[in-house]
mmCIF file of C-alpha atoms and ligand atoms in Angstrom:
data_model
loop_
_atom_site.group_PDB
_atom_site.id
_atom_site.type_symbol
_atom_site.label_atom_id
_atom_site.label_comp_id
_atom_site.label_asym_id
_atom_site.label_seq_id
_atom_site.Cartn_x
_atom_site.Cartn_y
_atom_site.Cartn_z
ATOM 1 C CA MET A 1 93.403 112.720 76.077
ATOM 2 C CA SER A 2 95.773 115.677 76.685
ATOM 3 C CA ALA A 3 99.550 115.144 76.592
ATOM 4 C CA THR A 4 99.874 115.144 80.378
ATOM 5 C CA THR A 5 97.033 112.680 80.985
ATOM 6 C CA ALA A 6 98.563 110.383 78.340
ATOM 7 C CA SER A 7 101.657 110.399 80.538
ATOM 8 C CA LEU A 8 99.460 109.649 83.570
ATOM 9 C CA HIS A 9 98.309 106.335 82.091
ATOM 10 C CA SER A 10 101.704 105.323 80.755
ATOM 11 C CA ARG A 11 103.269 106.377 84.070
ATOM 12 C CA ILE A 12 100.868 104.182 86.032
ATOM 13 C CA ASP A 13 101.878 101.259 83.816
ATOM 14 C CA GLN A 14 105.581 102.152 84.135
ATOM 15 C CA LEU A 15 105.388 102.295 87.939
ATOM 16 C CA ALA A 16 103.483 98.995 87.984
ATOM 17 C CA ARG A 17 106.536 97.309 86.473
ATOM 18 C CA ILE A 18 108.692 98.257 89.470
ATOM 19 C CA GLN A 19 108.126 95.516 92.033
ATOM 20 C CA SER A 20 109.888 93.041 94.323
ATOM 21 C CA GLU A 21 110.322 89.472 93.216
ATOM 22 C CA VAL A 22 107.431 87.796 95.012
ATOM 23 C CA LEU A 23 105.589 84.577 94.155
ATOM 24 C CA GLY A 24 102.111 85.051 92.753
ATOM 25 C CA ALA A 25 100.386 87.505 90.480
ATOM 26 C CA GLY A 26 99.922 91.236 90.956
ATOM 27 C CA ILE A 27 102.310 93.872 92.202
ATOM 28 C CA THR A 28 104.282 93.755 95.466
ATOM 29 C CA ARG A 29 106.300 96.916 96.209
ATOM 30 C CA GLU A 30 106.616 97.244 99.957
ATOM 31 C CA VAL A 31 108.044 100.288 101.679
ATOM 32 C CA TYR A 32 111.789 100.450 102.495
ATOM 33 C CA THR A 33 112.709 97.864 99.837
ATOM 34 C CA PRO A 34 115.013 98.308 96.805
ATOM 35 C CA ALA A 35 111.944 98.269 94.521
ATOM 36 C CA TYR A 36 110.362 101.037 96.595
ATOM 37 C CA GLY A 37 113.603 103.018 96.384
ATOM 38 C CA GLU A 38 113.553 102.678 92.582
ATOM 39 C CA ALA A 39 109.922 103.827 92.513
ATOM 40 C CA THR A 40 110.781 106.801 94.744
ATOM 41 C CA ALA A 41 113.514 107.884 92.308
ATOM 42 C CA LEU A 42 111.117 107.645 89.355
ATOM 43 C CA VAL A 43 108.269 109.527 91.053
ATOM 44 C CA SER A 44 110.762 112.205 92.184
ATOM 45 C CA GLU A 45 111.803 112.652 88.537
ATOM 46 C CA TRP A 46 108.175 113.040 87.467
ATOM 47 C CA MET A 47 107.652 115.563 90.238
ATOM 48 C CA ARG A 48 110.635 117.606 89.036
ATOM 49 C CA GLU A 49 109.362 117.438 85.438
ATOM 50 C CA ALA A 50 106.140 119.031 86.704
ATOM 51 C CA GLY A 51 108.167 121.862 88.261
ATOM 52 C CA LEU A 52 108.017 120.587 91.834
ATOM 53 C CA GLU A 53 110.950 120.850 94.249
ATOM 54 C CA THR A 54 111.472 117.404 95.744
ATOM 55 C CA ARG A 55 112.687 116.280 99.167
ATOM 56 C CA LEU A 56 112.490 113.196 101.417
ATOM 57 C CA ASP A 57 111.741 113.560 105.126
ATOM 58 C CA ALA A 58 113.190 111.420 107.933
ATOM 59 C CA ALA A 59 110.485 108.752 107.520
ATOM 60 C CA GLY A 60 110.970 108.518 103.761
ATOM 61 C CA ASN A 61 107.857 110.565 102.890
ATOM 62 C CA LEU A 62 108.441 112.127 99.444
ATOM 63 C CA PHE A 63 107.420 115.803 99.007
ATOM 64 C CA GLY A 64 107.050 117.806 95.780
ATOM 65 C CA ARG A 65 106.636 121.516 96.482
ATOM 66 C CA TRP A 66 105.025 124.190 94.268
ATOM 67 C CA ASN A 67 105.756 127.514 95.949
ATOM 68 C CA GLY A 68 102.785 129.858 96.203
ATOM 69 C CA SER A 69 102.946 133.626 95.795
ATOM 70 C CA GLU A 70 102.316 133.925 99.541
ATOM 71 C CA PRO A 71 104.441 131.065 100.929
ATOM 72 C CA GLN A 72 103.896 132.189 104.522
ATOM 73 C CA LEU A 73 100.239 131.048 104.267
ATOM 74 C CA PRO A 74 99.347 127.495 105.427
ATOM 75 C CA ALA A 75 99.894 125.166 102.473
ATOM 76 C CA ILE A 76 97.548 122.904 100.506
ATOM 77 C CA TRP A 77 98.650 119.278 100.653
ATOM 78 C CA THR A 78 97.625 116.493 98.296
ATOM 79 C CA GLY A 79 98.964 113.015 97.516
ATOM 80 C CA SER A 80 98.700 109.399 98.649
ATOM 81 C CA HIS A 81 101.076 106.402 98.642
ATOM 82 C CA PHE A 82 102.934 104.255 96.088
ATOM 83 C CA ASP A 83 103.856 101.319 98.260
ATOM 84 C CA THR A 84 101.592 98.282 97.817
ATOM 85 C CA THR A 85 100.270 95.409 99.885
ATOM 86 C CA LEU A 86 100.958 91.845 98.684
ATOM 87 C CA ASN A 87 99.988 90.761 95.128
ATOM 88 C CA ALA A 88 98.201 94.053 94.656
ATOM 89 C CA GLY A 89 96.980 96.255 91.816
ATOM 90 C CA ALA A 90 98.396 99.240 89.949
ATOM 91 C CA TYR A 91 96.086 102.061 91.126
ATOM 92 C CA ASP A 92 95.722 101.891 94.953
ATOM 93 C CA GLY A 93 97.585 104.969 96.214
ATOM 94 C CA VAL A 94 99.460 105.443 92.937
ATOM 95 C CA LEU A 95 96.566 107.408 91.407
ATOM 96 C CA GLY A 96 96.680 109.881 94.293
ATOM 97 C CA VAL A 97 100.379 110.604 93.770
ATOM 98 C CA LEU A 98 100.686 110.522 89.959
ATOM 99 C CA GLY A 99 97.259 112.121 89.565
ATOM 100 C CA ALA A 100 98.310 114.979 91.862
ATOM 101 C CA ILE A 101 101.491 115.501 89.808
ATOM 102 C CA ASP A 102 99.295 115.547 86.681
ATOM 103 C CA ALA A 103 96.866 118.017 88.291
ATOM 104 C CA VAL A 104 99.749 120.360 89.143
ATOM 105 C CA ALA A 105 101.089 120.043 85.570
ATOM 106 C CA GLN A 106 97.641 120.908 84.196
ATOM 107 C CA LEU A 107 97.287 123.941 86.506
ATOM 108 C CA ARG A 108 100.754 125.200 85.604
ATOM 109 C CA ALA A 109 100.033 124.677 81.896
ATOM 110 C CA ALA A 110 96.924 126.841 82.397
ATOM 111 C CA SER A 111 99.175 129.539 83.978
ATOM 112 C CA PHE A 112 97.427 129.191 87.345
ATOM 113 C CA VAL A 113 99.517 130.789 90.108
ATOM 114 C CA PRO A 114 98.682 129.515 93.605
ATOM 115 C CA ARG A 115 98.680 131.999 96.515
ATOM 116 C CA ARG A 116 99.173 129.100 98.898
ATOM 117 C CA THR A 117 102.033 126.669 98.391
ATOM 118 C CA VAL A 118 100.879 123.278 97.088
ATOM 119 C CA GLU A 119 102.723 120.113 98.157
ATOM 120 C CA VAL A 120 102.305 116.712 96.521
ATOM 121 C CA ILE A 121 103.197 113.904 98.954
ATOM 122 C CA GLY A 122 104.027 110.226 98.507
ATOM 123 C CA PHE A 123 103.522 108.872 102.037
ATOM 124 C CA ALA A 124 105.873 106.064 103.121
ATOM 125 C CA GLY A 125 104.399 102.759 104.234
ATOM 126 C CA GLU A 126 100.643 103.293 103.941
ATOM 127 C CA GLU A 127 100.295 99.517 103.577
ATOM 128 C CA PRO A 128 100.776 97.393 106.718
ATOM 129 C CA ARG A 129 104.078 95.595 105.901
ATOM 130 C CA PHE A 130 104.940 95.960 109.604
ATOM 131 C CA GLY A 131 101.480 95.143 111.007
ATOM 132 C CA ALA A 132 100.212 98.736 111.182
ATOM 133 C CA GLY A 133 99.737 100.875 108.065
ATOM 134 C CA CYS A 134 100.302 104.593 107.487
ATOM 135 C CA ILE A 135 103.695 104.683 109.202
ATOM 136 C CA GLY A 136 104.833 107.750 107.213
ATOM 137 C CA SER A 137 101.752 109.792 108.099
ATOM 138 C CA ARG A 138 101.817 108.517 111.698
ATOM 139 C CA ALA A 139 105.391 109.816 111.962
ATOM 140 C CA MET A 140 104.085 113.180 110.718
ATOM 141 C CA VAL A 141 101.355 113.422 113.388
ATOM 142 C CA GLY A 142 103.660 112.057 116.085
ATOM 143 C CA THR A 143 101.860 108.772 116.855
ATOM 144 C CA LEU A 144 104.765 106.556 115.708
ATOM 145 C CA GLN A 145 107.323 106.385 118.524
ATOM 146 C CA ARG A 146 111.024 105.633 118.041
ATOM 147 C CA SER A 147 110.649 102.565 120.328
ATOM 148 C CA GLU A 148 107.975 101.094 118.027
ATOM 149 C CA LEU A 149 110.456 101.053 115.151
ATOM 150 C CA ASP A 150 112.306 98.303 117.047
ATOM 151 C CA THR A 151 109.211 96.267 117.974
ATOM 152 C CA MET A 152 107.031 96.469 114.837
ATOM 153 C CA ALA A 153 108.258 93.806 112.401
ATOM 154 C CA ASP A 154 107.163 92.272 109.091
ATOM 155 C CA ARG A 155 106.315 88.623 108.376
ATOM 156 C CA ASP A 156 110.057 87.786 108.184
ATOM 157 C CA GLY A 157 110.795 89.481 111.514
ATOM 158 C CA VAL A 158 112.446 92.545 109.909
ATOM 159 C CA THR A 159 111.772 95.576 112.134
ATOM 160 C CA ILE A 160 110.885 99.019 110.784
ATOM 161 C CA ALA A 161 114.228 100.319 112.156
ATOM 162 C CA ALA A 162 116.228 97.617 110.360
ATOM 163 C CA ALA A 163 114.314 98.173 107.113
ATOM 164 C CA MET A 164 114.860 101.950 107.354
ATOM 165 C CA ASP A 165 118.573 101.424 108.024
ATOM 166 C CA ALA A 166 118.823 99.168 104.981
ATOM 167 C CA VAL A 167 117.654 101.985 102.696
ATOM 168 C CA GLY A 168 119.742 104.714 104.316
ATOM 169 C CA LEU A 169 117.126 106.263 106.627
ATOM 170 C CA ASP A 170 118.087 106.869 110.271
ATOM 171 C CA PRO A 171 115.349 105.594 112.648
ATOM 172 C CA ASP A 172 116.725 107.877 115.392
ATOM 173 C CA ARG A 173 115.630 110.885 113.325
ATOM 174 C CA ILE A 174 111.977 109.761 112.936
ATOM 175 C CA SER A 175 110.722 112.641 115.110
ATOM 176 C CA GLU A 176 112.048 115.117 112.497
ATOM 177 C CA ALA A 177 109.149 114.008 110.268
ATOM 178 C CA ARG A 178 106.659 115.751 112.595
ATOM 179 C CA LEU A 179 104.415 118.179 110.705
ATOM 180 C CA ASP A 180 103.450 121.651 111.974
ATOM 181 C CA PRO A 181 99.623 121.462 111.830
ATOM 182 C CA GLY A 182 99.495 125.282 111.582
ATOM 183 C CA ALA A 183 101.425 125.080 108.315
ATOM 184 C CA VAL A 184 98.818 122.931 106.527
ATOM 185 C CA ALA A 185 95.442 124.399 105.528
ATOM 186 C CA ALA A 186 94.035 121.254 103.878
ATOM 187 C CA PHE A 187 94.958 117.774 102.681
ATOM 188 C CA VAL A 188 93.002 116.363 99.707
ATOM 189 C CA GLU A 189 93.570 112.753 98.584
ATOM 190 C CA LEU A 190 92.464 111.334 95.223
ATOM 191 C CA HIS A 191 91.989 107.557 95.469
ATOM 192 C CA ILE A 192 90.241 104.630 93.827
ATOM 193 C CA GLU A 193 87.118 103.626 95.783
ATOM 194 C CA GLN A 194 88.283 100.033 96.290
ATOM 195 C CA GLY A 195 84.605 99.079 96.516
ATOM 196 C CA ALA A 196 81.728 98.737 94.026
ATOM 197 C CA VAL A 197 79.333 101.506 95.107
ATOM 198 C CA LEU A 198 80.204 104.064 92.396
ATOM 199 C CA GLU A 199 80.133 101.399 89.670
ATOM 200 C CA GLN A 200 76.756 100.039 90.855
ATOM 201 C CA ARG A 201 75.293 103.556 91.016
ATOM 202 C CA GLY A 202 76.809 104.493 87.629
ATOM 203 C CA ILE A 203 78.393 107.615 89.136
ATOM 204 C CA ALA A 204 81.988 108.518 88.263
ATOM 205 C CA VAL A 205 83.017 110.653 91.258
ATOM 206 C CA GLY A 206 82.755 109.940 94.990
ATOM 207 C CA VAL A 207 82.880 112.781 97.523
ATOM 208 C CA VAL A 208 84.093 111.168 100.738
ATOM 209 C CA GLU A 209 82.436 112.454 103.942
ATOM 210 C CA ARG A 210 84.101 110.083 106.451
ATOM 211 C CA ILE A 211 86.715 107.355 106.571
ATOM 212 C CA ALA A 212 86.246 104.063 108.426
ATOM 213 C CA ALA A 213 89.040 103.198 110.850
ATOM 214 C CA PRO A 214 90.590 99.899 111.974
ATOM 215 C CA HIS A 215 91.015 98.325 115.379
ATOM 216 C CA GLN A 216 93.600 95.581 114.797
ATOM 217 C CA LEU A 217 94.627 92.874 117.280
ATOM 218 C CA ARG A 218 97.159 90.020 117.159
ATOM 219 C CA LEU A 219 96.013 86.789 118.882
ATOM 220 C CA THR A 220 98.281 83.902 119.880
ATOM 221 C CA LEU A 221 96.525 80.720 121.037
ATOM 222 C CA THR A 222 98.738 78.086 122.683
ATOM 223 C CA GLY A 223 97.739 74.459 123.230
ATOM 224 C CA GLU A 224 99.925 71.373 122.949
ATOM 225 C CA ALA A 225 101.655 69.961 119.892
ATOM 226 C CA ARG A 226 101.068 66.203 119.973
ATOM 227 C CA HIS A 227 101.034 63.182 117.636
ATOM 228 C CA ALA A 228 98.054 63.457 115.256
ATOM 229 C CA GLY A 229 97.595 59.686 115.205
ATOM 230 C CA SER A 230 98.067 58.484 118.770
ATOM 231 C CA THR A 231 96.318 61.360 120.639
ATOM 232 C CA PRO A 232 92.614 60.670 121.294
ATOM 233 C CA MET A 233 90.266 63.562 120.452
ATOM 234 C CA ALA A 234 89.317 64.042 124.113
ATOM 235 C CA LEU A 235 92.923 64.678 125.111
ATOM 236 C CA ARG A 236 93.737 67.366 122.544
ATOM 237 C CA LEU A 237 94.630 71.020 123.125
ATOM 238 C CA ASP A 238 94.330 71.972 119.462
ATOM 239 C CA ALA A 239 95.313 75.626 118.929
ATOM 240 C CA LEU A 240 94.119 75.664 115.308
ATOM 241 C CA GLY A 241 90.717 74.231 116.259
ATOM 242 C CA GLY A 242 90.364 77.127 118.697
ATOM 243 C CA ALA A 243 91.530 79.622 116.059
ATOM 244 C CA ALA A 244 88.924 78.283 113.633
ATOM 245 C CA GLU A 245 86.158 79.059 116.166
ATOM 246 C CA VAL A 246 87.611 82.566 116.702
ATOM 247 C CA ILE A 247 87.739 83.295 112.953
ATOM 248 C CA LEU A 248 84.085 82.331 112.427
ATOM 249 C CA THR A 249 83.107 84.326 115.528
ATOM 250 C CA VAL A 250 84.844 87.474 114.182
ATOM 251 C CA GLU A 251 82.883 87.079 110.938
ATOM 252 C CA ARG A 252 79.533 86.557 112.735
ATOM 253 C CA LEU A 253 79.976 89.424 115.236
ATOM 254 C CA ALA A 254 80.969 91.895 112.496
ATOM 255 C CA ARG A 255 78.062 90.837 110.292
ATOM 256 C CA ASP A 256 75.541 91.190 113.166
ATOM 257 C CA SER A 257 76.944 94.493 114.529
ATOM 258 C CA ALA A 258 74.708 97.333 115.785
ATOM 259 C CA SER A 259 75.721 99.724 112.963
ATOM 260 C CA GLY A 260 75.367 97.308 110.052
ATOM 261 C CA THR A 261 78.576 98.845 108.631
ATOM 262 C CA THR A 262 81.169 96.944 110.714
ATOM 263 C CA VAL A 263 83.553 94.678 108.828
ATOM 264 C CA GLY A 264 85.759 92.013 110.428
ATOM 265 C CA THR A 265 88.603 90.076 108.836
ATOM 266 C CA VAL A 266 91.272 87.573 109.830
ATOM 267 C CA GLY A 267 93.796 87.963 107.021
ATOM 268 C CA THR A 268 96.891 86.241 108.386
ATOM 269 C CA ILE A 269 97.508 83.015 110.304
ATOM 270 C CA GLU A 270 100.665 81.192 111.381
ATOM 271 C CA VAL A 271 100.466 77.573 112.561
ATOM 272 C CA GLU A 272 103.186 75.844 114.618
ATOM 273 C CA PRO A 273 104.740 73.424 113.961
ATOM 274 C CA GLY A 274 102.722 73.213 110.699
ATOM 275 C CA ALA A 275 103.091 69.508 109.912
ATOM 276 C CA VAL A 276 100.208 67.374 108.673
ATOM 277 C CA ASN A 277 100.744 64.787 111.424
ATOM 278 C CA VAL A 278 101.175 67.121 114.420
ATOM 279 C CA ILE A 279 98.299 68.698 116.353
ATOM 280 C CA PRO A 280 98.941 72.482 116.129
ATOM 281 C CA GLY A 281 100.497 73.639 119.385
ATOM 282 C CA ALA A 282 100.357 77.370 118.698
ATOM 283 C CA VAL A 283 98.593 79.683 116.271
ATOM 284 C CA THR A 284 99.036 83.435 115.698
ATOM 285 C CA LEU A 285 96.469 85.413 113.711
ATOM 286 C CA ASP A 286 95.690 89.089 113.052
ATOM 287 C CA ILE A 287 92.157 90.457 113.494
ATOM 288 C CA ASP A 288 91.050 93.619 111.623
ATOM 289 C CA VAL A 289 87.717 95.213 112.671
ATOM 290 C CA ARG A 290 86.602 98.463 111.017
ATOM 291 C CA ASP A 291 83.654 100.840 111.005
ATOM 292 C CA VAL A 292 82.767 104.493 110.490
ATOM 293 C CA VAL A 293 80.817 104.183 113.779
ATOM 294 C CA LEU A 294 83.336 103.909 116.625
ATOM 295 C CA ASP A 295 81.121 102.548 119.388
ATOM 296 C CA ALA A 296 79.597 99.855 117.145
ATOM 297 C CA ARG A 297 83.121 98.762 116.235
ATOM 298 C CA GLU A 298 84.214 98.729 119.872
ATOM 299 C CA GLN A 299 81.140 96.667 120.881
ATOM 300 C CA VAL A 300 82.213 94.067 118.314
ATOM 301 C CA VAL A 301 85.821 94.112 119.560
ATOM 302 C CA SER A 302 84.774 93.638 123.183
ATOM 303 C CA ALA A 303 82.486 90.753 122.127
ATOM 304 C CA ILE A 304 85.486 89.236 120.331
ATOM 305 C CA HIS A 305 87.507 89.538 123.567
ATOM 306 C CA ASP A 306 84.735 87.675 125.467
ATOM 307 C CA ALA A 307 84.507 84.994 122.774
ATOM 308 C CA ILE A 308 88.281 84.407 122.888
ATOM 309 C CA ASP A 309 88.092 83.980 126.685
ATOM 310 C CA GLU A 310 85.222 81.471 126.365
ATOM 311 C CA ILE A 311 86.782 79.478 123.497
ATOM 312 C CA SER A 312 90.247 79.294 125.038
ATOM 313 C CA SER A 313 89.052 78.292 128.532
ATOM 314 C CA ARG A 314 86.648 75.679 127.119
ATOM 315 C CA ARG A 315 89.455 74.200 125.005
ATOM 316 C CA GLY A 316 92.211 74.490 127.631
ATOM 317 C CA LEU A 317 94.218 76.916 125.498
ATOM 318 C CA SER A 318 96.103 80.004 126.642
ATOM 319 C CA ALA A 319 95.331 83.211 124.767
ATOM 320 C CA GLU A 320 97.568 86.260 124.362
ATOM 321 C CA LEU A 321 95.920 89.254 122.683
ATOM 322 C CA ARG A 322 98.097 92.220 121.578
ATOM 323 C CA GLU A 323 96.735 95.618 120.536
ATOM 324 C CA MET A 324 98.201 96.487 117.113
ATOM 325 C CA VAL A 325 96.211 99.474 115.820
ATOM 326 C CA PHE A 326 93.469 101.668 117.277
ATOM 327 C CA ASP A 327 92.434 104.453 114.864
ATOM 328 C CA ARG A 328 89.390 106.701 115.089
ATOM 329 C CA PRO A 329 87.000 107.128 112.144
ATOM 330 C CA ALA A 330 87.901 110.406 110.424
ATOM 331 C CA PRO A 331 85.280 112.959 109.328
ATOM 332 C CA CYS A 332 86.187 114.976 106.225
ATOM 333 C CA ASP A 333 86.197 118.757 106.574
ATOM 334 C CA PRO A 334 82.812 120.217 105.511
ATOM 335 C CA GLN A 335 84.452 123.104 103.631
ATOM 336 C CA ILE A 336 86.655 120.764 101.612
ATOM 337 C CA VAL A 337 83.670 118.488 100.952
ATOM 338 C CA ALA A 338 81.706 121.521 99.746
ATOM 339 C CA THR A 339 84.610 122.579 97.523
ATOM 340 C CA VAL A 340 84.829 119.166 95.860
ATOM 341 C CA ARG A 341 81.062 119.193 95.299
ATOM 342 C CA ALA A 342 81.248 122.701 93.787
ATOM 343 C CA VAL A 343 84.004 121.608 91.388
ATOM 344 C CA CYS A 344 81.909 118.602 90.295
ATOM 345 C CA GLU A 345 78.910 120.889 89.708
ATOM 346 C CA GLU A 346 81.095 123.309 87.736
ATOM 347 C CA LEU A 347 82.350 120.401 85.602
ATOM 348 C CA GLY A 348 78.777 119.168 85.243
ATOM 349 C CA THR A 349 79.705 115.744 86.575
ATOM 350 C CA PRO A 350 77.400 113.817 88.908
ATOM 351 C CA TYR A 351 78.901 112.815 92.255
ATOM 352 C CA LEU A 352 77.976 110.628 95.209
ATOM 353 C CA ASP A 353 78.515 111.534 98.870
ATOM 354 C CA MET A 354 79.919 108.425 100.524
ATOM 355 C CA ALA A 355 82.091 106.861 103.209
ATOM 356 C CA SER A 356 85.432 105.157 102.681
ATOM 357 C CA GLY A 357 85.587 101.550 103.908
ATOM 358 C CA ALA A 358 89.353 101.497 103.350
ATOM 359 C CA TYR A 359 91.660 103.565 105.517
ATOM 360 C CA HIS A 360 94.046 106.127 104.004
ATOM 361 C CA ASP A 361 96.767 108.537 105.073
ATOM 362 C CA ALA A 362 93.972 111.136 105.101
ATOM 363 C CA MET A 363 92.482 109.236 108.090
ATOM 364 C CA VAL A 364 95.725 109.719 110.059
ATOM 365 C CA LEU A 365 96.339 113.338 108.996
ATOM 366 C CA GLY A 366 92.682 114.128 109.754
ATOM 367 C CA ALA A 367 93.567 114.159 113.445
ATOM 368 C CA GLN A 368 95.525 117.382 112.914
ATOM 369 C CA VAL A 369 94.585 118.964 109.554
ATOM 370 C CA PRO A 370 91.329 119.443 107.591
ATOM 371 C CA ILE A 371 90.972 116.555 105.084
ATOM 372 C CA GLY A 372 88.996 115.680 101.981
ATOM 373 C CA MET A 373 88.971 112.711 99.599
ATOM 374 C CA ILE A 374 87.876 112.223 95.989
ATOM 375 C CA PHE A 375 87.017 108.704 94.761
ATOM 376 C CA VAL A 376 86.918 107.241 91.267
ATOM 377 C CA PRO A 377 85.293 103.859 90.541
ATOM 378 C CA SER A 378 87.003 100.469 90.918
ATOM 379 C CA ARG A 379 85.875 97.919 88.332
ATOM 380 C CA ALA A 380 83.798 95.229 90.103
ATOM 381 C CA GLY A 381 84.935 96.798 93.377
ATOM 382 C CA LEU A 382 88.209 94.858 93.134
ATOM 383 C CA SER A 383 91.261 96.151 94.983
ATOM 384 C CA HIS A 384 94.273 94.697 96.801
ATOM 385 C CA HIS A 385 94.074 92.340 93.809
ATOM 386 C CA PRO A 386 95.963 91.977 90.491
ATOM 387 C CA ASP A 387 92.773 92.764 88.513
ATOM 388 C CA GLU A 388 92.318 96.172 90.173
ATOM 389 C CA TYR A 389 91.284 98.543 87.365
ATOM 390 C CA THR A 390 89.827 101.988 86.684
ATOM 391 C CA GLU A 391 89.065 103.230 83.154
ATOM 392 C CA PRO A 392 91.383 105.954 81.756
ATOM 393 C CA ALA A 393 88.498 108.417 81.315
ATOM 394 C CA GLN A 394 87.504 107.881 84.974
ATOM 395 C CA LEU A 395 91.107 108.476 86.097
ATOM 396 C CA ASP A 396 91.255 111.676 84.019
ATOM 397 C CA LEU A 397 87.972 112.937 85.493
ATOM 398 C CA GLY A 398 89.286 112.301 89.000
ATOM 399 C CA VAL A 399 92.413 114.312 88.204
ATOM 400 C CA LYS A 400 90.260 117.137 86.789
ATOM 401 C CA VAL A 401 88.186 117.281 89.975
ATOM 402 C CA LEU A 402 91.380 117.260 92.050
ATOM 403 C CA ALA A 403 92.910 120.059 89.926
ATOM 404 C CA GLY A 404 89.767 122.176 90.331
ATOM 405 C CA THR A 405 89.734 121.524 94.071
ATOM 406 C CA LEU A 406 93.425 122.437 94.482
ATOM 407 C CA ALA A 407 92.927 125.598 92.426
ATOM 408 C CA ARG A 408 90.048 126.735 94.637
ATOM 409 C CA LEU A 409 91.806 125.846 97.912
ATOM 410 C CA ALA A 410 95.152 127.401 96.871
ATOM 411 C CA ALA A 411 93.684 130.589 95.355
HETATM 412 O O1 HGY B 501 93.825 98.442 104.362
HETATM 413 C C1 HGY B 501 93.478 99.527 103.888
HETATM 414 O O2 HGY B 501 92.367 99.973 104.088
HETATM 415 C C2 HGY B 501 94.433 100.305 103.022
HETATM 416 O O3 HGY B 501 94.099 100.040 101.689
HETATM 417 N N1 HGY B 501 95.797 99.972 103.272
HETATM 418 MN MN1 MN B 502 95.633 99.667 100.107
HETATM 419 MN MN1 MN B 503 95.492 103.140 99.428
#
């Protein structure tokens, strides 16, 4: 292991120790929290050690800039995120930021001089603390409006605007984070696969061709809170009973979808009043449906709409369904895909062309700039989990492929 990659592994471990006090195992370091601020300071220091000029934009996206010899040319962007979801692992997003810093350090150590400027980015809020993910990259492409900062809130009711204020960011300046698409020639993101395909195929590098996208909805079912003992079954308007039917229907419709690649999840649920002896009067749950095939996904979502209508009217419940996220599956740029493949061939490492089931900032940026992604294996396909793990040699190979890709794109 070279000196820099040794620092990559110890840096991943060091960053993993910066987290908010949250019950349960794993790492929780949500965006716009003191822990995230501490992590931002540490990653900025590592960027500067690698010779990068650092800055924060109005959304809290962290940039590390390596000026090219022809800075007027559109730049090469790379990076990912270092905020986490709840009780998460140490590699999701983090590899794409620290690995990019390591790749730049390796290229500089090899006296490579980029024609195009290279920027390493730590995107703010890739994880959905506030219901929708990728808020930093959405601010860059202009799909996060100032008004949404006051309406999108986390599980404690803290809005994005209030959370930004608390860490010294001014929500009124969010539009300053807009990127100039003409100034970016490519964005390449190194990331763990978060699935088990590479491990099962025994291949160490994934070349991503397209990224699945989410359609997320928030459903509130309202019935009537009543005494659990004295209310006969025939007289109940049980919101949680209705929610249970909806949850199983989401699972069935996703599993039986036209594409065979749709996934559907209900990951959150709130029950009111939440007492063992009161029939639930109201339930709120979030539905996440994803696919690389847009119309198959939308067929499932419209079938979910119909099912909610049928279940709620049959049970005498009222249903309120709120659109949370509607993203389009993102194709990776063929030239960038070809470049990553060429680097793998040059390194003599086998690779697998594949799709990403998880979304990434690359999915959002892909609406305006050419994107590419490089995957390394996740042990047992585990991610968004404390046992998330990728072997050091696999991390190093991913960084090598990224370095080779950046060198070709920036030359
Ligand atoms: O949910 C996702 O796909 C991403 O890991 N936040
Ligand atoms: Mn994630
Ligand atoms: Mn991620």
